[in-house]
Coordinates of C-alpha atoms in Angstrom, one line a residue:
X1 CA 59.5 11.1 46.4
X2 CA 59.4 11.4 50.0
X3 CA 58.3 7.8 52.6
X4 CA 55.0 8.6 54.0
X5 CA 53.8 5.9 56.0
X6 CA 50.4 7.3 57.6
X7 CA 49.8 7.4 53.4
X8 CA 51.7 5.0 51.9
X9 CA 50.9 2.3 54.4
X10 CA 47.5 2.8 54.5
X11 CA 46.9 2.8 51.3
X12 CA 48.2 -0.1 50.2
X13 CA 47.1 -2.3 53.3
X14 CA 43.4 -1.2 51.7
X15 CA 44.4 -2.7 48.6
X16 CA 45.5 -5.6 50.2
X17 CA 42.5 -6.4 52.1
X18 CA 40.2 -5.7 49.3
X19 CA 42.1 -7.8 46.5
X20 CA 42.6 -10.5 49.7
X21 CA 46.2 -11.0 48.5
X22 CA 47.3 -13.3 51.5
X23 CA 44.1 -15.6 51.6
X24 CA 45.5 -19.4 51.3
X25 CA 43.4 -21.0 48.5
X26 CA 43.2 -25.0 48.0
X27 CA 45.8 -25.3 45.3
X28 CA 46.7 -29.1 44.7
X29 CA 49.4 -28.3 42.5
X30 CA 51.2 -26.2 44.3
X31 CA 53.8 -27.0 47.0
X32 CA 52.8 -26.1 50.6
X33 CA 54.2 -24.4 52.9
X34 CA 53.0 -23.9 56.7
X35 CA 54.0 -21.0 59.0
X36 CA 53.0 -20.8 62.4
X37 CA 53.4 -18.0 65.0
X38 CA 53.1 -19.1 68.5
X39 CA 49.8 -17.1 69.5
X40 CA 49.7 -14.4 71.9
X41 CA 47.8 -13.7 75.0
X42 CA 45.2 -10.7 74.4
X43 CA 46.3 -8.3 77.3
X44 CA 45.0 -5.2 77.8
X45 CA 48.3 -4.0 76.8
X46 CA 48.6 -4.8 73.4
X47 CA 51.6 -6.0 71.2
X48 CA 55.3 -5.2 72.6
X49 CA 58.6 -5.4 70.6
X50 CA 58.9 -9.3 71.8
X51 CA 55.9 -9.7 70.2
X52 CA 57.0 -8.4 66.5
X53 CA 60.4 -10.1 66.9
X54 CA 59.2 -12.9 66.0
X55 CA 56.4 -11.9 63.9
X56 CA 58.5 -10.2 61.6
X57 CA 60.9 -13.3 61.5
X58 CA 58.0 -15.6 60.3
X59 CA 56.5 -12.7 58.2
X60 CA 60.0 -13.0 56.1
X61 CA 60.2 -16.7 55.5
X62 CA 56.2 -16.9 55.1
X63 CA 57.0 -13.8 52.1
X64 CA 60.0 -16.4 50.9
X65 CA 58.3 -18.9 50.1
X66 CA 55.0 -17.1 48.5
X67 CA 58.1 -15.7 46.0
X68 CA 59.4 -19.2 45.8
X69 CA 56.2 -20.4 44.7
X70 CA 54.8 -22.0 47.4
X71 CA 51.3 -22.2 48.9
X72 CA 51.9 -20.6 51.9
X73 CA 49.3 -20.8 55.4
X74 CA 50.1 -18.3 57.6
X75 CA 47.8 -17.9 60.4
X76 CA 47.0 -16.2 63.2
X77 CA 45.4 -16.6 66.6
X78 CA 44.7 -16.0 70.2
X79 CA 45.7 -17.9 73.1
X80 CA 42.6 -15.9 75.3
X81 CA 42.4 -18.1 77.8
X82 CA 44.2 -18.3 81.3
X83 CA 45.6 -15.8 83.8
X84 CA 46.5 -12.9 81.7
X85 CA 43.1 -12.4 80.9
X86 CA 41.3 -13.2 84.0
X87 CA 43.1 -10.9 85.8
X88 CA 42.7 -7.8 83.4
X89 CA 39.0 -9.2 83.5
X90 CA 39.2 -8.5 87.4
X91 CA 40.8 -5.1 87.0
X92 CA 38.3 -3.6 85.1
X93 CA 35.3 -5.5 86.6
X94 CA 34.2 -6.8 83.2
X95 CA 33.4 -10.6 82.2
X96 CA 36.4 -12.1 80.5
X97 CA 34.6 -12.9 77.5
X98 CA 34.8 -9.1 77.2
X99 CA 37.7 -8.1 78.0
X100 CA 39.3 -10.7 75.4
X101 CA 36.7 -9.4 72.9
X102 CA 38.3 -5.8 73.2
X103 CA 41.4 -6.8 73.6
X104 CA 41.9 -8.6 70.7
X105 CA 40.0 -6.0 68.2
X106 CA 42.8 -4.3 69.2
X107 CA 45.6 -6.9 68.6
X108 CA 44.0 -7.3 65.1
X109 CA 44.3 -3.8 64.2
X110 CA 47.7 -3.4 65.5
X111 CA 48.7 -6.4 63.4
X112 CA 46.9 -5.4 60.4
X113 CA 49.0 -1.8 60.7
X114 CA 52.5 -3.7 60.2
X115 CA 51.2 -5.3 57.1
X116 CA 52.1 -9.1 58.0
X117 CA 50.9 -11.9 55.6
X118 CA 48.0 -13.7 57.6
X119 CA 44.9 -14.6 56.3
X120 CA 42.6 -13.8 58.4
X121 CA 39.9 -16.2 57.0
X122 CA 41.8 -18.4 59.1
X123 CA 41.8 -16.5 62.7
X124 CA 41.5 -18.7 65.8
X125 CA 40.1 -18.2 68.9
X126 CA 41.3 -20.7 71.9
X127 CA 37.8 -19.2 73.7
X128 CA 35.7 -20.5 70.4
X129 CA 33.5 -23.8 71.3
X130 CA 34.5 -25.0 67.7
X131 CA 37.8 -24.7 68.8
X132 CA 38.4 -25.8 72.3
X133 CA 35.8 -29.1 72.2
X134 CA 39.1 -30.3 69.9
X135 CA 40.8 -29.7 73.0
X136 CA 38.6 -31.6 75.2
X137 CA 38.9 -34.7 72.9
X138 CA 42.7 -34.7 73.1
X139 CA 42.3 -34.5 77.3
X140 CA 39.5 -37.8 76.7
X141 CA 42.1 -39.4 75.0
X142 CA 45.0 -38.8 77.0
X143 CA 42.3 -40.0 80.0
X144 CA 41.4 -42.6 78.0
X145 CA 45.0 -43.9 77.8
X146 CA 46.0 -43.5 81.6
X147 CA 48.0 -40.7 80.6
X148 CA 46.1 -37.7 82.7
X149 CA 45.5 -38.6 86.4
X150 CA 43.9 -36.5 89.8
X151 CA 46.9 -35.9 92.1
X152 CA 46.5 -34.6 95.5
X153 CA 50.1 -34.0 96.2
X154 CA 51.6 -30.6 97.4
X155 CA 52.3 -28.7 93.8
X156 CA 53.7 -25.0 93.4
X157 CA 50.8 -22.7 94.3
X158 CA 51.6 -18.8 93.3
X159 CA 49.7 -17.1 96.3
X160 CA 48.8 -14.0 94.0
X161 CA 48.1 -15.5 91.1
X162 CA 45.7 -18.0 93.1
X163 CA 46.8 -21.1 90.9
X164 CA 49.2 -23.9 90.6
X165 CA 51.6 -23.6 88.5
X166 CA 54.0 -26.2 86.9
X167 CA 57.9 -26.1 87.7
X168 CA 58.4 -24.4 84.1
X169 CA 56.0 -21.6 85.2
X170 CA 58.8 -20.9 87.7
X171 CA 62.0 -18.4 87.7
X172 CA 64.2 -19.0 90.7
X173 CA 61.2 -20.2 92.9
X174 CA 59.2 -17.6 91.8
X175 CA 55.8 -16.8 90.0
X176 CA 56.9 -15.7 86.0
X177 CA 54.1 -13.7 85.4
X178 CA 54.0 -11.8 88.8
X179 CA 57.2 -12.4 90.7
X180 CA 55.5 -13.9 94.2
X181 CA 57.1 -16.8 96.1
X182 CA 55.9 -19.9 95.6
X183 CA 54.3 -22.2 98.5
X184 CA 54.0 -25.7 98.7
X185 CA 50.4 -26.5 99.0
X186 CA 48.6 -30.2 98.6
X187 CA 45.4 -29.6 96.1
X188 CA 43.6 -31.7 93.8
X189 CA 45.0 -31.4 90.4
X190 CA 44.5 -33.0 86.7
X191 CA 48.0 -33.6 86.1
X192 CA 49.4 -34.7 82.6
X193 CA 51.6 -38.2 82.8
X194 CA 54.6 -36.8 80.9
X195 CA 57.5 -38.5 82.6
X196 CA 55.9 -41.6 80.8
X197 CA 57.6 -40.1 77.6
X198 CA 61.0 -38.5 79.5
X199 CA 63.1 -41.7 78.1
X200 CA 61.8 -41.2 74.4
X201 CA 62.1 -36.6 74.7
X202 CA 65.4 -37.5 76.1
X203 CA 66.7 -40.2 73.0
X204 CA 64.7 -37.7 70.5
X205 CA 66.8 -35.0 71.2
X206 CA 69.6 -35.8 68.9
X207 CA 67.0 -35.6 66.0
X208 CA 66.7 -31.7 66.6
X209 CA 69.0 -29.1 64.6
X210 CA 68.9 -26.8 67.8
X211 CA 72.3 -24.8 69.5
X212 CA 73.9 -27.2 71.9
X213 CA 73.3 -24.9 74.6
X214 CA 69.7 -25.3 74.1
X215 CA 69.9 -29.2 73.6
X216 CA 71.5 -29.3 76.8
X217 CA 69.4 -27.4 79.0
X218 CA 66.6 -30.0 78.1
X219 CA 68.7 -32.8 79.0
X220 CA 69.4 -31.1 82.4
X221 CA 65.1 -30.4 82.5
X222 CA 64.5 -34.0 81.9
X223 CA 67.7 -35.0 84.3
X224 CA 67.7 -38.3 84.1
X225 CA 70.0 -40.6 87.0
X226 CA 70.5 -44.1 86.6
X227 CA 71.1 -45.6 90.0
X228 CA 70.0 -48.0 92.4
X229 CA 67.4 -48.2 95.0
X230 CA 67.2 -49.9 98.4
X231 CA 65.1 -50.2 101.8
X232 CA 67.1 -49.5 105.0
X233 CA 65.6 -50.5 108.2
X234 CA 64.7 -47.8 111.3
X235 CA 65.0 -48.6 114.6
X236 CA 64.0 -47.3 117.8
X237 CA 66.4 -48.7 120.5
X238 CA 67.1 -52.1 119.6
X239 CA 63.6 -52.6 118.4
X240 CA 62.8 -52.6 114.4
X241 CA 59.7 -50.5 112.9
X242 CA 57.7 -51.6 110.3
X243 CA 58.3 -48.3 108.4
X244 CA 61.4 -48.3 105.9
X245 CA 64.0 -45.3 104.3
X246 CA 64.1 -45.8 100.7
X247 CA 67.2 -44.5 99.3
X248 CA 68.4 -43.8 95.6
X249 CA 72.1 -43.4 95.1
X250 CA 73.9 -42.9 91.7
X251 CA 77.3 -44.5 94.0
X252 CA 76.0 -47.5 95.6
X253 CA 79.6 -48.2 95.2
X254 CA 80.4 -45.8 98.1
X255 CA 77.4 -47.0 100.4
X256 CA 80.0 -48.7 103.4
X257 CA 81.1 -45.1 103.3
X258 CA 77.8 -44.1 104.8
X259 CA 77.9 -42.7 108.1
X260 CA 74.4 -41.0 108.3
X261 CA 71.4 -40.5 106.4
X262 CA 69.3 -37.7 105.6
X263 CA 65.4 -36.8 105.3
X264 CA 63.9 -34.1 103.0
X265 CA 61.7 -32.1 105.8
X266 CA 58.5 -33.0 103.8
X267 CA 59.8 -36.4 103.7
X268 CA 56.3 -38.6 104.6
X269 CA 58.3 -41.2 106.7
X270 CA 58.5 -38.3 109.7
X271 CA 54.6 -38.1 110.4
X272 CA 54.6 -41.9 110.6
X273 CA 57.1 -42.2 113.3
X274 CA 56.5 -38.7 115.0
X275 CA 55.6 -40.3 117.7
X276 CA 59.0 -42.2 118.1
X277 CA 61.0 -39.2 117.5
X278 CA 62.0 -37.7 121.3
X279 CA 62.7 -34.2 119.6
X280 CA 59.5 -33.8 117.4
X281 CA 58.7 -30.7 118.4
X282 CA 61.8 -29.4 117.2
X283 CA 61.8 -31.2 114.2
X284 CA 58.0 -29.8 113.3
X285 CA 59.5 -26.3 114.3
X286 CA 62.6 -26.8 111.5
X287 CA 59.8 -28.3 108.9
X288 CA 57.9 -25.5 108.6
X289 CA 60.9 -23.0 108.7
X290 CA 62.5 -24.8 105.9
X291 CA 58.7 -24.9 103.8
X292 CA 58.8 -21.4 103.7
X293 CA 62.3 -21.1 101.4
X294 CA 62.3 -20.8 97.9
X295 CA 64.9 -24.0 96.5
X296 CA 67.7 -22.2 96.0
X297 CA 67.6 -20.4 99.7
X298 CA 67.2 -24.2 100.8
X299 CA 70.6 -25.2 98.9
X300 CA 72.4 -22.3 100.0
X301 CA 73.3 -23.4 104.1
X302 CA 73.6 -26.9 105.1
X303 CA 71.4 -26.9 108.1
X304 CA 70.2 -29.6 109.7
X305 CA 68.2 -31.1 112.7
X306 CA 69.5 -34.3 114.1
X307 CA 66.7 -37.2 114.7
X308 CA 66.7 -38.3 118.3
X309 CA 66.0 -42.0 119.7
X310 CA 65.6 -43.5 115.9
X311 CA 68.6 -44.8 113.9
X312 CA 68.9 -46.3 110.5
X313 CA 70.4 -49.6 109.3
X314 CA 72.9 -49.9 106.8
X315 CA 72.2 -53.2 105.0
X316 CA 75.3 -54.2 103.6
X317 CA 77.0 -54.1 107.0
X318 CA 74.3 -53.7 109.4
X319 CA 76.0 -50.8 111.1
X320 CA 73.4 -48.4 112.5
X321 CA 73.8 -44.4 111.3
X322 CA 71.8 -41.3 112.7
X323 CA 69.3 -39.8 110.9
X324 CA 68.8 -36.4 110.5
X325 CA 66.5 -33.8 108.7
X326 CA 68.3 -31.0 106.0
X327 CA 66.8 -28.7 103.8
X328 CA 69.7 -29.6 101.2
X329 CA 67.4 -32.7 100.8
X330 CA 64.1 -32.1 98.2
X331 CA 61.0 -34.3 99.1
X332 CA 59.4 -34.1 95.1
X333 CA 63.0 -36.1 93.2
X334 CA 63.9 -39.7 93.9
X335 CA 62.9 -40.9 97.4
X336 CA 63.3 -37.5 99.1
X337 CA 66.1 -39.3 101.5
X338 CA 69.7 -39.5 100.7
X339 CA 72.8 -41.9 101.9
X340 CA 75.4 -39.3 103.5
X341 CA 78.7 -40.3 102.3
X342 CA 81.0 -37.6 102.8
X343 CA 84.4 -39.3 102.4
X344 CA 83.3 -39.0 98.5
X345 CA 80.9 -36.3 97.9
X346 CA 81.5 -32.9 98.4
X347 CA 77.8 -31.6 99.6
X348 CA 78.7 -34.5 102.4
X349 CA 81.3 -33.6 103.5
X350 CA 80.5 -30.2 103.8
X351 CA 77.5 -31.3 105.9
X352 CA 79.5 -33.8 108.3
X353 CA 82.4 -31.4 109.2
X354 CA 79.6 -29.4 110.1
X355 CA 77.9 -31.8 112.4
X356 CA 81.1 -33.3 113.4
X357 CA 80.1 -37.0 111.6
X358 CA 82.4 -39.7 110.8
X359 CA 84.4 -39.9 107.2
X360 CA 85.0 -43.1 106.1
X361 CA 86.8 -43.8 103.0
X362 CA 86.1 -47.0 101.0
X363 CA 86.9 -45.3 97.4
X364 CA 91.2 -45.6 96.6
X365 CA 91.8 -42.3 94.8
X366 CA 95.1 -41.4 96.2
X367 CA 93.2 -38.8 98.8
X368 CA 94.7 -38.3 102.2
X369 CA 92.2 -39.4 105.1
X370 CA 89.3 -37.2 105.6
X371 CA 89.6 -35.9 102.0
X372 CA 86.5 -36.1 99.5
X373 CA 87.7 -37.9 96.3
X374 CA 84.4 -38.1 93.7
X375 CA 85.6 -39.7 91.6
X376 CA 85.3 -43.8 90.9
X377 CA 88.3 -46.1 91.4
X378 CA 89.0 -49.2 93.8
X379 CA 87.3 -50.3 96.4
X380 CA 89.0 -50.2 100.3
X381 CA 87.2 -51.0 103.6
X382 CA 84.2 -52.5 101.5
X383 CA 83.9 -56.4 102.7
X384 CA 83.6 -59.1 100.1
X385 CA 83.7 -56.1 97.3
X386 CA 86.7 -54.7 98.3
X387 CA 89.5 -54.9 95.8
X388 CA 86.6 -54.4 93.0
X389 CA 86.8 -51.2 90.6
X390 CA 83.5 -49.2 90.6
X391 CA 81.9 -50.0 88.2
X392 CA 82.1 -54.0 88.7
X393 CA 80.9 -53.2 92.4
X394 CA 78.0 -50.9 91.4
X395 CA 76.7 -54.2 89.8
X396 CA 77.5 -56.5 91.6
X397 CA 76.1 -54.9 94.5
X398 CA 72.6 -53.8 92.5
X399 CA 72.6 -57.8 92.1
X400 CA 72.9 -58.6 96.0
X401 CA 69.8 -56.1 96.8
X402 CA 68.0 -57.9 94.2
X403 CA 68.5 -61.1 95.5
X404 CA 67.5 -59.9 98.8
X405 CA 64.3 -58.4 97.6
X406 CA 65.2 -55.1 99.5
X407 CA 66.3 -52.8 96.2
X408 CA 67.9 -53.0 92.6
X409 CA 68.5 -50.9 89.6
X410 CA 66.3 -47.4 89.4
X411 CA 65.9 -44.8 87.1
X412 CA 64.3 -41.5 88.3
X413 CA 64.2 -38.0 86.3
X414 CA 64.0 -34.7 87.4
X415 CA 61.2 -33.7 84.9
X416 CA 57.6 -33.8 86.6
X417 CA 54.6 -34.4 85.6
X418 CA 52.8 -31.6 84.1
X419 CA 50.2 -29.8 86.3
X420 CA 46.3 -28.6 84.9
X421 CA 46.3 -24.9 86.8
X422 CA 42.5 -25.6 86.7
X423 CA 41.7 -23.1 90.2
X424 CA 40.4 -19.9 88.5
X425 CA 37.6 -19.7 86.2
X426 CA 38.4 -18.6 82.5
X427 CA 39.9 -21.6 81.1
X428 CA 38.5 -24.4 79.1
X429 CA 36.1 -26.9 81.2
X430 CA 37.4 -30.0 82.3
X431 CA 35.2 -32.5 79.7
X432 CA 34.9 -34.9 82.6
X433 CA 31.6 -35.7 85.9
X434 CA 32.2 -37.1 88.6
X435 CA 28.7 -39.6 89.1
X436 CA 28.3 -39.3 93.2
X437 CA 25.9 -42.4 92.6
X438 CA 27.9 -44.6 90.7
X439 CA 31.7 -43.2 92.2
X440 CA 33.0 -43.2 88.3
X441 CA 34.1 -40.1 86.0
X442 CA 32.2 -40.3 82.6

């Protein structure tokens, strides 16, 4: 007998949906068993092969266990609101609400043609009321908790897509749905507190049966550096100002090795002392150069701009450094300004042969003079913790900032906190007022 699908398929499916073989009933006896597909996006373009990849792969396990005896809920689902739909919406000059309408009647029969196991009893529709109010109490609680705040900091703004967009919407400082560069631009945002939980998604991860690759990609996402932070003082001439650098080093055991310091060109320090700077104008001219690279263009080059007229204070040996301005500096991890100790890091030393700096070596590694050695070992040319190995010193020394009240231990983590692209209309609303009369949210 010879495969027809157009028949064979069809008929059967009929059969299927009539006798409602794949409908999940309430059967205490039976063991359950939950399958979930991660829902797609309705596009105008219907399923792709990515799409039944996975589909398939559930579809196999979910048939598994039906043969095994479970009680198996398989659902499906559409994810209808966001970009993707908007901007089809836009395209065709119809309301949203339409487009996702049509766009999934065609999703449903696409599915429904490969014959996969849902129950469809049980279709979701992230656009439904019933569904998203749900969603709105889990942002009232996460309010309610301190864990969603308004931020009006600069955030990754795609200039296409006309949204913000979170660092893990990004692909080599790009927009992943259309390719544009991403801009820095200061809005007002919802942003969810994440990096509350980055110790705990960090600890957890040794609970998870995934490929070490994977694990270790999300340990280099959540990046956390333990370290120590400290206050140096800024001087113009021989007279102090009131504003202070705040630098985080993972090698405070290196820090009489520092012969400059650096500022991330969005670093906030600059407009407060712009006016004690005698080569602003320059410096404004390499800012908003540098704001127009994507990250990895900005770690590429070490360029720099040296500060004029201000200096820097060291505080364990009050010697006074220049300051400059690099792109190789980021403003959004740690304190956006970084000790330059070239004698024993490599992205230093690069920079200071460059600009003709000092190299001092205070780390004993068996390097010649003007070498970078990286690695820990004794400390030379150090004062009173010379003679200590690294890791005594980097204690000892978090101890005499504390006592000072000018820095101590600091953890930071590259993960962010996770921005609410809230700036184009077909998502769900925001379940928050703001009273004018009253100056309260409710």
């Amino acid at each position: 007998m010879k495969y027809s699908p157009q028949k064979i398929e069809r008929k059967w499916q009929k059969i299927w949906e009539r006798k409602k073989i794949y409908k999940t009933k309430d059967v205490q006896k039976k063991s359950k068993f939950y399958c979930l597909d991660m829902f797609p996006y309705p596009s105008g373009a219907g399923l792709h092969v990515g799409h039944l990849r996975g589909y398939i792969a559930t579809d196999v396990i979910s048939r598994m266990k039906m043969m095994q005896g479970f009680n198996v809920l398989h659902p499906m689902g559409w994810d209808a609101f966001g970009l993707p739909a908007e901007n089809y919406a836009i395209q065709h000059k119809i309301h949203p609400e339409v487009a996702v309408r049509r766009n999934i009647k065609n999703f449903k029969k696409q599915l429904s043609k490969i014959g996969f196991t849902y129950d469809w009893e049980r279709e979701i529709n992230t656009t439904d009321p019933t569904y998203y109010k749900w969603t709105q109490w889990i942002f009232l609680q996460l309010f309610k908790a301190g864990l969603v705040y308004e931020s009006f900091e600069p955030i990754n703004w795609c200039p296409s897509c006309k949204t913000g967009l979170a660092n893990e919407d990004l692909e080599r400082g790009r927009c992943e749905r259309c390719g544009s560069r991403v801009e820095k631009r200061p809005l007002r945002q919802w942003v969810i507190k994440i990096t509350k939980y980055a110790d705990r998604l960090l600890k957890d991860l040794k609970y998870l049966n995934w490929p070490e690759h994977i694990v270790k990609m999300q340990k280099d996402w959540i990046g956390k550096s333990e370290g120590v932070e400290f206050e140096m003082k800024v001087f113009k001439g021989k007279r102090e100002l009131k504003e202070k650098i705040k630098i985080f080093t993972t090698r405070i055991d290196t820090v009489f090795g520092m012969t400059y310091v650096v500022l991330a060109p969005e670093n906030k320090i600059l407009e407060k002392i712009k006016d004690k700077i005698e080569n602003w104008k320059e410096i404004e001219k390499y800012k908003k150069e540098v704001e127009a690279k994507l990250v990895e263009e900005r770690e590429k080059e070490k360029t720099g701009i040296k500060i004029k007229g201000i200096l820097a204070e060291n505080p364990f040996n009050k010697e006074k450094v220049p300051i400059f301005v690099s792109e190789y500096v980021l403003a959004d991890y740690a304190t956006g300004s970084v000790m330059g100790v070239p004698a024993h890091d490599k992205r230093d030393f690069e920079f200071a042969k460059k600009f003709n700096l000092p190299i001092r070596k205070v780390i004993e590694g068996g390097q010649k003079e003007g070498e970078c050695y990286e690695g820990e070992g004794i400390l030379v040319n150090s004062g009173e913790f010379s003679g200590l190995n690294s890791t005594q010193a980097k204690e000892k020394m978090a101890q005499w900032l504390k006592e000072r009240k000018i820095g101590g231990k600091k953890v930071y983590y590259k993960i962010r906190d996770w921005v609410f692209a809230r700036q184009r209309y077909w998502g769900e609303p925001f379940p928050l007022v703001f009273c004018e009369n009253c100056k309260k949210k409710i």
